[in-house]
CSV table of C-alpha atoms in Angstrom, one decimal:
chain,number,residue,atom,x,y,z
A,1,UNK,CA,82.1,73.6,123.6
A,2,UNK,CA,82.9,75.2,126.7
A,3,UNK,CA,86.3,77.1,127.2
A,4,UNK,CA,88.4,78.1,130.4
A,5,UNK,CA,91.7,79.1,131.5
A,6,UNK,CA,93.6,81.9,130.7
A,7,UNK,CA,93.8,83.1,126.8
A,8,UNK,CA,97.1,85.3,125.7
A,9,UNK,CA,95.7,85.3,121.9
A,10,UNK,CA,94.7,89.1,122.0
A,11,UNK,CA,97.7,90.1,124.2
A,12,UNK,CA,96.7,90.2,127.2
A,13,UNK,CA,95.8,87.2,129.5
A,14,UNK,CA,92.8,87.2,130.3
A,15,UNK,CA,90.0,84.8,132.0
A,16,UNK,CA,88.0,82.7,129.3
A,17,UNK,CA,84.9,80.7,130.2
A,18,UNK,CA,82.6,81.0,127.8
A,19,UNK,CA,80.4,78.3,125.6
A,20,UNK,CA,80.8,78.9,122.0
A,21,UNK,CA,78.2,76.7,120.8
A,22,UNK,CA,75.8,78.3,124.0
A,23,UNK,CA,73.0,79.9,121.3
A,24,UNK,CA,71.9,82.7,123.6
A,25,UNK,CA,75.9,83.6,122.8
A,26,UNK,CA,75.6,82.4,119.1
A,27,UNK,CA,73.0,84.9,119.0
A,28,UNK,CA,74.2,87.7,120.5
A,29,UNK,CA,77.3,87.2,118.1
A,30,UNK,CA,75.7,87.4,115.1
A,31,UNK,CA,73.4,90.5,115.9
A,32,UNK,CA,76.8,92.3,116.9
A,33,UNK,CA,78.4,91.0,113.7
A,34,UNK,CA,75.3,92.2,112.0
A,35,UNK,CA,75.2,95.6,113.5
A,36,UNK,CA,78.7,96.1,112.6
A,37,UNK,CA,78.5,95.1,109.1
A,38,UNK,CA,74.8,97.9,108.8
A,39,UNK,CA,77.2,100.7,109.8
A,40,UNK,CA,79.4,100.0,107.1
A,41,UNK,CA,76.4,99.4,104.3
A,42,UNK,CA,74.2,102.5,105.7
A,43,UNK,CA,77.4,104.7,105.5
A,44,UNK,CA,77.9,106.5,102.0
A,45,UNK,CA,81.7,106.5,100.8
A,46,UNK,CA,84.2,109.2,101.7
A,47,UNK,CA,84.5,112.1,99.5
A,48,UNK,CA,87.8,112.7,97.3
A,49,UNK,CA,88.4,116.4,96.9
A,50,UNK,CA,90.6,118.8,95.0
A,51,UNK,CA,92.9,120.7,95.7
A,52,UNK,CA,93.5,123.9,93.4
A,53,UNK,CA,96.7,123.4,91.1
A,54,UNK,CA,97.6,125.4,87.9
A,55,UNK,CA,96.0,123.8,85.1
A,56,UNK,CA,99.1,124.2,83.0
A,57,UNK,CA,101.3,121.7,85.4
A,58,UNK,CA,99.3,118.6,84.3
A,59,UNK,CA,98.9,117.6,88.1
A,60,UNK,CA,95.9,116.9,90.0
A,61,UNK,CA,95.8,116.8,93.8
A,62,UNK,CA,92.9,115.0,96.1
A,63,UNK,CA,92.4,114.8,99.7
A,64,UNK,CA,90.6,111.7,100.5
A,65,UNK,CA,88.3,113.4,103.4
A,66,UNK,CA,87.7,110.8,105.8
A,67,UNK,CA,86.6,113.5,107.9
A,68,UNK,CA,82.9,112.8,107.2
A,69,UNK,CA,82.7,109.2,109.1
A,70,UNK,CA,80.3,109.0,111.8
A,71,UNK,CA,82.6,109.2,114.1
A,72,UNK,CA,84.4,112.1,112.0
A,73,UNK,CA,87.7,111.1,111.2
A,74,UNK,CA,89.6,107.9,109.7
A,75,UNK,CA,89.8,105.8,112.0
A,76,UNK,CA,86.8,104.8,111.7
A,77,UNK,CA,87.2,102.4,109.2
A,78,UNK,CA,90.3,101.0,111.6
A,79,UNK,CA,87.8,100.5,114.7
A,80,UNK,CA,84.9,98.6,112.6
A,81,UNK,CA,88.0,96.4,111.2
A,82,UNK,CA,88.9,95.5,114.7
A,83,UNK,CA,85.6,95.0,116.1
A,84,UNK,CA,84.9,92.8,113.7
A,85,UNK,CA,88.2,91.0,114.1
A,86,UNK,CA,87.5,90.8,117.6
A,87,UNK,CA,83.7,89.5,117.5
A,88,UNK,CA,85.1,87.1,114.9
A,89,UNK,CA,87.7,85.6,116.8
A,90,UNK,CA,85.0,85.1,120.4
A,91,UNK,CA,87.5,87.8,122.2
A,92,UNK,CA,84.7,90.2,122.3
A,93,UNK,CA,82.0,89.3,124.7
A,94,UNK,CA,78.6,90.0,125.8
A,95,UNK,CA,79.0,92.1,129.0
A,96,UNK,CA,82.7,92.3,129.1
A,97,UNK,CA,84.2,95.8,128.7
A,98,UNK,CA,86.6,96.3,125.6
A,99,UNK,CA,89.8,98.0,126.4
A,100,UNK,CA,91.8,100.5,124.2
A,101,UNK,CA,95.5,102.2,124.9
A,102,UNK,CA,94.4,105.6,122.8
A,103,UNK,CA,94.0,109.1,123.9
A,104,UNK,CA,92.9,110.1,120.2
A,105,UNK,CA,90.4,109.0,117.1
A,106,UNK,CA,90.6,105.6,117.6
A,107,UNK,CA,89.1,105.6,121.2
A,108,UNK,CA,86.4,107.8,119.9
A,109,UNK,CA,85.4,105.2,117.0
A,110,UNK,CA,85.4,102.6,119.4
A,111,UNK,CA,83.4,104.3,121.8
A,112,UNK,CA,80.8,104.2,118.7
A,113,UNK,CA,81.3,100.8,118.0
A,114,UNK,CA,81.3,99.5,121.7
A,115,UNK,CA,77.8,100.8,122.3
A,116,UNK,CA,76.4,99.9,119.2
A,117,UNK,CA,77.0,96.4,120.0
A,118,UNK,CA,75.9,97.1,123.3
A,119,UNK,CA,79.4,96.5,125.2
A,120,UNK,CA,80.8,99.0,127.9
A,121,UNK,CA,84.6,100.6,126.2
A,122,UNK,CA,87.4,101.9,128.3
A,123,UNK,CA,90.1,104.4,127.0
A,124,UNK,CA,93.4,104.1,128.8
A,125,UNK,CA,95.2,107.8,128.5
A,126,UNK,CA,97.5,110.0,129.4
A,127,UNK,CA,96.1,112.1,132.0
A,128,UNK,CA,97.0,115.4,129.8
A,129,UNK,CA,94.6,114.2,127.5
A,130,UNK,CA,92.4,116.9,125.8
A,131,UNK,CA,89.0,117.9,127.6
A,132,UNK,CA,87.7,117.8,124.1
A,133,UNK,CA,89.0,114.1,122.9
A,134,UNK,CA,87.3,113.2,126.6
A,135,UNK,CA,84.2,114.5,125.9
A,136,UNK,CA,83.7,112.6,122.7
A,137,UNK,CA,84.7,109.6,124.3
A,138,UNK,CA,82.5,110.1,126.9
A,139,UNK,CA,80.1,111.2,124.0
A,140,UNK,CA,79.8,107.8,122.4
A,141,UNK,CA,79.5,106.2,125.9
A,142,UNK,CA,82.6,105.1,126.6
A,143,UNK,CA,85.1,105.9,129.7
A,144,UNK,CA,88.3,107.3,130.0
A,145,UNK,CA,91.5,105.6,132.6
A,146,UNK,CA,94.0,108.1,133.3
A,147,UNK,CA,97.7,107.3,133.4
A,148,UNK,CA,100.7,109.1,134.7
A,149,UNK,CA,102.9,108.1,131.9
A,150,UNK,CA,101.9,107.3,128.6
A,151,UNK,CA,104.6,105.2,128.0
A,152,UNK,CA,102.2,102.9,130.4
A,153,UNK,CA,99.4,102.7,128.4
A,154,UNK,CA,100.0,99.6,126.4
A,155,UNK,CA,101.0,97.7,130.0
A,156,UNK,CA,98.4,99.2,131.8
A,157,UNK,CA,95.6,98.4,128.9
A,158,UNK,CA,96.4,95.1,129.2
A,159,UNK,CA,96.3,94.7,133.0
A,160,UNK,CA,92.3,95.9,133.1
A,161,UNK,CA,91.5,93.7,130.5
A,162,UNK,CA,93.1,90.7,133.2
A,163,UNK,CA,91.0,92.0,135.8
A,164,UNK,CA,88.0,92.9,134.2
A,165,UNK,CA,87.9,90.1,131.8
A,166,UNK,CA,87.8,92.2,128.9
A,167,UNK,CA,89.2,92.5,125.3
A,168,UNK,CA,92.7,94.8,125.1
A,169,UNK,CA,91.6,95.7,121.2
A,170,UNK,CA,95.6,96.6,121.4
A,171,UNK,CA,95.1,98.6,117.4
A,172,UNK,CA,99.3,99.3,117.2
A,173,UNK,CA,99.2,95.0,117.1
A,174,UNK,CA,96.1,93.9,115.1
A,175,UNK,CA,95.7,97.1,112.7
A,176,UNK,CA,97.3,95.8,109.8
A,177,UNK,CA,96.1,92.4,110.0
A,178,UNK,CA,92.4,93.0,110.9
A,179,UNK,CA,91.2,94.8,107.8
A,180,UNK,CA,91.2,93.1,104.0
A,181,UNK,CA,94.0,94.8,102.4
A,182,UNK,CA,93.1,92.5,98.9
A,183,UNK,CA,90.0,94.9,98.7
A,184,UNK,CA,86.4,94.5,100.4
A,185,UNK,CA,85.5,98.7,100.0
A,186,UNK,CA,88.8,99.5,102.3
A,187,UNK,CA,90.1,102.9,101.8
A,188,UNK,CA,92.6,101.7,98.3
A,189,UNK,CA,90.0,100.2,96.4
A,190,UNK,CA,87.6,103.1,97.5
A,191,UNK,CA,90.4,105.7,96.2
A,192,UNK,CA,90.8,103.4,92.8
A,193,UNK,CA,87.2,103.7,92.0
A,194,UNK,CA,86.6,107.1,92.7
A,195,UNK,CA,89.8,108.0,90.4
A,196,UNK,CA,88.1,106.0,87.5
A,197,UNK,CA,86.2,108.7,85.7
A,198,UNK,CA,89.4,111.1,86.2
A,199,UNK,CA,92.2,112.2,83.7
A,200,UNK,CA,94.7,110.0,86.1
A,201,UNK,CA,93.0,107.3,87.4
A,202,UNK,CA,95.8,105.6,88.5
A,203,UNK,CA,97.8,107.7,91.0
A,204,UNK,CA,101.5,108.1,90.6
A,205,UNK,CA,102.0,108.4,94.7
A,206,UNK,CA,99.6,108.1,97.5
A,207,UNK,CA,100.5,109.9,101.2
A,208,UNK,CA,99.4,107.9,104.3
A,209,UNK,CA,100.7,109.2,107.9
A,210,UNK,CA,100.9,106.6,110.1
A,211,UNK,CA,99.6,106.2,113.3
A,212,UNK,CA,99.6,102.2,114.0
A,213,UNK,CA,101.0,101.8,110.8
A,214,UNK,CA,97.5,100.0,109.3
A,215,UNK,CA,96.7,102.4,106.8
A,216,UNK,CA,99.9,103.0,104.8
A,217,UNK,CA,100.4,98.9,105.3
A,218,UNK,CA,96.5,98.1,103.7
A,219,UNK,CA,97.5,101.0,101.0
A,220,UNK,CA,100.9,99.7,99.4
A,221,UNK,CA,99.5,95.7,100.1
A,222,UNK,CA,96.7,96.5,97.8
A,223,UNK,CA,98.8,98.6,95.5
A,224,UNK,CA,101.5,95.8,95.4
A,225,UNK,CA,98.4,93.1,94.5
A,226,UNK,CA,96.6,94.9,92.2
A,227,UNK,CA,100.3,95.3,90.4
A,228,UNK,CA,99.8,99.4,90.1
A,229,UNK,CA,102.8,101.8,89.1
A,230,UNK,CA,101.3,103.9,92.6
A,231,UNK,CA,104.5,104.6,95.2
A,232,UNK,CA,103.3,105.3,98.7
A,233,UNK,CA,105.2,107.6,100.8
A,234,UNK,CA,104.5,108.0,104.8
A,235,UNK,CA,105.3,111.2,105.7
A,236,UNK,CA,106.8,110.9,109.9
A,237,UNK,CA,106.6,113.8,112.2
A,238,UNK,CA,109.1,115.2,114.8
A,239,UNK,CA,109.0,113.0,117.7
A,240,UNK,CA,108.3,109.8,115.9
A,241,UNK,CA,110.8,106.9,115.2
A,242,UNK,CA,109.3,105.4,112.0
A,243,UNK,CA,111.6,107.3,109.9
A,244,UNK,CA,114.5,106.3,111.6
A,245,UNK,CA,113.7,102.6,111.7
A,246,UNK,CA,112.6,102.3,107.8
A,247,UNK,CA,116.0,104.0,107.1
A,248,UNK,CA,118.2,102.2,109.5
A,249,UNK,CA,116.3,99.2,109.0
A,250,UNK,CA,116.3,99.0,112.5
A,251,UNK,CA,113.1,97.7,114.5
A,252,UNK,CA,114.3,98.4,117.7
A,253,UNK,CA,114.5,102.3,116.6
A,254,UNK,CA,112.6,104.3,119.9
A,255,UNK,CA,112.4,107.8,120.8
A,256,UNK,CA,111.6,109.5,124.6
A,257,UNK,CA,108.9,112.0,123.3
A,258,UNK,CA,105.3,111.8,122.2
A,259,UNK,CA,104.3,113.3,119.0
A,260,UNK,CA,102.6,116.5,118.6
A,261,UNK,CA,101.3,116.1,116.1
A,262,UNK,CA,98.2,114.0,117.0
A,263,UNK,CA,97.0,110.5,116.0
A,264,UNK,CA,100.6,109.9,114.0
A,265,UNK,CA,103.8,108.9,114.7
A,266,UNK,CA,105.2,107.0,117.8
A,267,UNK,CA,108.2,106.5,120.5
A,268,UNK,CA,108.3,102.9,119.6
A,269,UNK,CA,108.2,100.5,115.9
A,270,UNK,CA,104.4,100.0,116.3
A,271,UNK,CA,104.2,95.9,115.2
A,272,UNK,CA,101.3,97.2,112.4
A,273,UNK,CA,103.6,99.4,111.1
A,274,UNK,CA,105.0,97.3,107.9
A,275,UNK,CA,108.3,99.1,106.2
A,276,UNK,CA,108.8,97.1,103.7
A,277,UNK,CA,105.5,97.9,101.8
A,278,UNK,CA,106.0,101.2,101.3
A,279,UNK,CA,108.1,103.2,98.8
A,280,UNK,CA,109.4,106.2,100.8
A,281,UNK,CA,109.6,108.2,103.8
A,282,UNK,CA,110.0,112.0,104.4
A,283,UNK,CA,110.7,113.5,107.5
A,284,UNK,CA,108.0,116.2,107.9
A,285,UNK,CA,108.6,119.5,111.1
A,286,UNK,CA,105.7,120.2,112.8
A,287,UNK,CA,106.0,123.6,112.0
A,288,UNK,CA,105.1,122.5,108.5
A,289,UNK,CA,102.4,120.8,109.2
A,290,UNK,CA,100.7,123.2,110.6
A,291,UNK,CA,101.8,125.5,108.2
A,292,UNK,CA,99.7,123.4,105.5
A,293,UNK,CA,96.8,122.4,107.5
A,294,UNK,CA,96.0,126.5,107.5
A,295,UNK,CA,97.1,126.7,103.9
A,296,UNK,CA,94.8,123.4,103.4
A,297,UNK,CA,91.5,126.0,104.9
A,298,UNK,CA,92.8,129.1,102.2
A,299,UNK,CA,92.5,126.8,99.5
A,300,UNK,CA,89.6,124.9,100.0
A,301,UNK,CA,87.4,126.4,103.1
A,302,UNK,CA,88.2,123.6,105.5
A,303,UNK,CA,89.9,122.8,108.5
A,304,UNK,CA,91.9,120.0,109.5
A,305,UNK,CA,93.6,118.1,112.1
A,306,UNK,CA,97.3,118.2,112.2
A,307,UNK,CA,98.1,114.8,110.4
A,308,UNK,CA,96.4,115.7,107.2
A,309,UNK,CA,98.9,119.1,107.6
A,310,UNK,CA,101.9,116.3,107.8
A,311,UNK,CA,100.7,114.4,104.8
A,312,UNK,CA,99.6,117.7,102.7
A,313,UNK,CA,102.8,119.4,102.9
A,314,UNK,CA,105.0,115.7,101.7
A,315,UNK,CA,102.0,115.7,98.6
A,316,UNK,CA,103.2,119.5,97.6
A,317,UNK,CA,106.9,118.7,97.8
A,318,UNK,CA,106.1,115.5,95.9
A,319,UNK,CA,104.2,117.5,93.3
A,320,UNK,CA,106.9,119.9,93.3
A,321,UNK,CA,109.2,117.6,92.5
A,322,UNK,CA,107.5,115.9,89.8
A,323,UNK,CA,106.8,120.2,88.2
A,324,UNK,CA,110.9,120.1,88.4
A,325,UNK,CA,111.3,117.1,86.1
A,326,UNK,CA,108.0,117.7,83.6
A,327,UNK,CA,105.8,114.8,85.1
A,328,UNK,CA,102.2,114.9,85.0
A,329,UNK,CA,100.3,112.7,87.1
A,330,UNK,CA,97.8,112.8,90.2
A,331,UNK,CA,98.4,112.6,93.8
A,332,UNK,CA,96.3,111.4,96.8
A,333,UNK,CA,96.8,112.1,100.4
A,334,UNK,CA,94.1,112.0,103.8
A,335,UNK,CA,92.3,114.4,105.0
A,336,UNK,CA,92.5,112.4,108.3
A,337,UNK,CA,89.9,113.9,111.0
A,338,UNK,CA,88.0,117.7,111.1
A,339,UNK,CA,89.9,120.6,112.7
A,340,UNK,CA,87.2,121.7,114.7
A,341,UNK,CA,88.7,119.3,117.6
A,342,UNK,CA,92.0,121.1,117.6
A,343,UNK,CA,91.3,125.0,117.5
A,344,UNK,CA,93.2,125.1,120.6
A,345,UNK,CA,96.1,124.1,119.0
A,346,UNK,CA,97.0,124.3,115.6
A,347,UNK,CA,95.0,127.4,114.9
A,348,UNK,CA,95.8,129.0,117.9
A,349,UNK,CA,99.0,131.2,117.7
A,350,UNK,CA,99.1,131.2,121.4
A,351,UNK,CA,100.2,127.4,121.6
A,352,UNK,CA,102.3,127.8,118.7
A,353,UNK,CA,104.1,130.3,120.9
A,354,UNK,CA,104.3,128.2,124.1
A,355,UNK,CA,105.6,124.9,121.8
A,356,UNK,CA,107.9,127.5,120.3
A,357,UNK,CA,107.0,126.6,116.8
A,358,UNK,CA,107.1,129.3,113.6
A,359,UNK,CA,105.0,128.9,111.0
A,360,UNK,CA,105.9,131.6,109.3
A,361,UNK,CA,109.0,130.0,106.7
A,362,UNK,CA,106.8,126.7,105.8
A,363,UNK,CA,103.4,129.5,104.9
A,364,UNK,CA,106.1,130.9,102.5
A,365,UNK,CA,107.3,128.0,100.8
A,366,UNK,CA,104.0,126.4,100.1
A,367,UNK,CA,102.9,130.2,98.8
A,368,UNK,CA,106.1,130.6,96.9
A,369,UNK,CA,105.2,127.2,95.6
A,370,UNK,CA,101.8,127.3,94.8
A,371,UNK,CA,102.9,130.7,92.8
A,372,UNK,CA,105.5,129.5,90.8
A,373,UNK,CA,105.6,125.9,91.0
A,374,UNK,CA,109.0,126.0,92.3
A,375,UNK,CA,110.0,124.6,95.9
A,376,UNK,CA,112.9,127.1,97.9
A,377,UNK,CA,116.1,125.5,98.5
């Protein structure tokens, strides 16, 4: 069956006039489908590491380290869900470019995905954007469409996919609904079935950031079918609204800054992110985030982006809470992408300096922690 007219379903309008039931297309879908679904089965699972606690508090903390994707960070998982979302629903096509508002992660695990099916990608960004996050881009074969402001990115995005007669993959929309939250290996079950063997196998709170929101929303749905005791808590960063709209129940909730703490939090409600699913929010400075992310490297030997700092520091003051009232229990958070890509910025004390950010109270509370197992007032 031939198809033609203008299609809205991804977002954007864009051209359609292709023949479904054409095999040369038939073809080419399944191999992409295929090649999509290889990545996924040649690709060992994350690891889930500890983090050293005193014995004698009875509380066990691991860092699920999406780190070691092929693409290096967690949003890898997030790009293969939409690809295949995409390939599934005959929005992606053979020839036509797929289009992406991200600066980050997520334009770099597209990138991946885009040429492995053979595709061209485009990245629509701020033109601020990191030589290094270009040059993975770039990297992976995709290409990079610089804005003035990124408040334009989502408009822009969806204007070259209308005259290209591409996809707009459009993640802040489709996240939450494009990957299986009831299970199929996503990041929940994988964290369940790693935990089995442990003293705690089921966590009492797991710590998602959110960027589009699809993370923390595929965590608490499978926690919530599955019936588990977990809580989920997404921890916000200065600069993001989330926090204000889950408590204000207020979907409108905006703010006029970008975050800088990269891939999380946003100026706008992000339609993947899902408040009612989760259990709690905590309002995290970026001072203290990148305050943990360096305390994260003392403990364990490895560095981290930013967001992993933002969820590390709401897993101590979680655990800290639970020392306070004699609970024992395990906690899981994300160790979200490899710090390498950010030693310009939150291990340089230069750019500390120039975002006028000090470290120096957060290092002490998470030592003065750590030591005592008390938090400071």
């Amino acid at each position: 069956m031939k198809t033609s007219g203008k299609s809205v379903a991804n977002g954007a309008m864009v051209t359609v006039d292709v023949d479904r039931s054409d095999p040369h297309y038939r073809a080419w879908l399944k191999e992409a489908v295929r090649k999509v679904q290889a990545d996924a089965n040649r690709s060992a699972d994350t690891h889930l590491l500890r983090f050293p606690l005193p014995e004698e508090w009875g509380i066990d903390l691991y860092l699920k380290d999406e780190s070691t994707h092929p693409t290096g960070s967690l949003k890898h998982r997030l790009a293969r869900s939409l690809f295949l979302y995409g390939l599934c629903n005959g929005w992606i096509r053979p020839g036509k470019p797929v289009i992406e508002a991200s600066s980050g992660s997520t334009a770099v695990s597209e990138a991946y995905f885009a040429k492995l099916i053979g595709v061209p990608f485009i990245a629509v960004m701020p033109r601020t954007t990191s030589p290094e996050k270009i040059r993975l881009i770039e990297f992976h074969g995709g290409q990079c469409h610089f804005v003035d402001d990124s408040r334009k990115m989502y408009e822009e995005s969806a204007s070259l996919a209308e005259r290209t007669g591409g996809h707009y993959m459009d993640q802040f929309t489709y996240a939450e609904r494009a990957t299986d939250w009831r299970g199929n290996n996503n990041i929940a079950e994988s964290i369940y079935q790693q935990l089995r063997l442990e003293r705690y196998p089921e966590p009492t709170w797991i710590v998602a950031t959110a960027g589009t929101g699809g993370t923390s929303a595929t965590i608490a749905r499978y926690v919530h079918y599955l019936q588990h005791d977990t809580r989920v808590c997404v921890p916000d960063p200065e600069n993001s609204c989330f926090f204000e709209g889950w408590t204000k129940g207020d979907p409108g909730a905006c703010t006029d800054h970008g975050s800088r703490i990269e891939g999380i939090g946003r100026p706008r409600m992000e339609p993947s992110f899902v408040p009612g699913a989760i259990d709690r929010m905590m309002k995290v400075p970026d001072a203290a985030s990148v305050a943990a992310v360096r305390a994260l490297e003392k403990a364990i030997g490895r560095k981290a982006g930013g967001s992993t700092g933002t969820g590390l520091w709401s897993s101590l003051k979680i655990i800290a809470e639970m020392v306070a009232g004699g609970r024992r229990g395990s906690v899981v958070t994300l160790l979200c992408d490899p710090g390498d890509r950010y030693l310009d910025k939150y291990y340089s004390d230069a750019w500390l300096a120039e975002q006028g950010l000090d470290i120096a109270p957060y290092t002490a509370t998470i030592e003065q922690f750590l030591a005592t197992g008390e938090w400071p007032r």
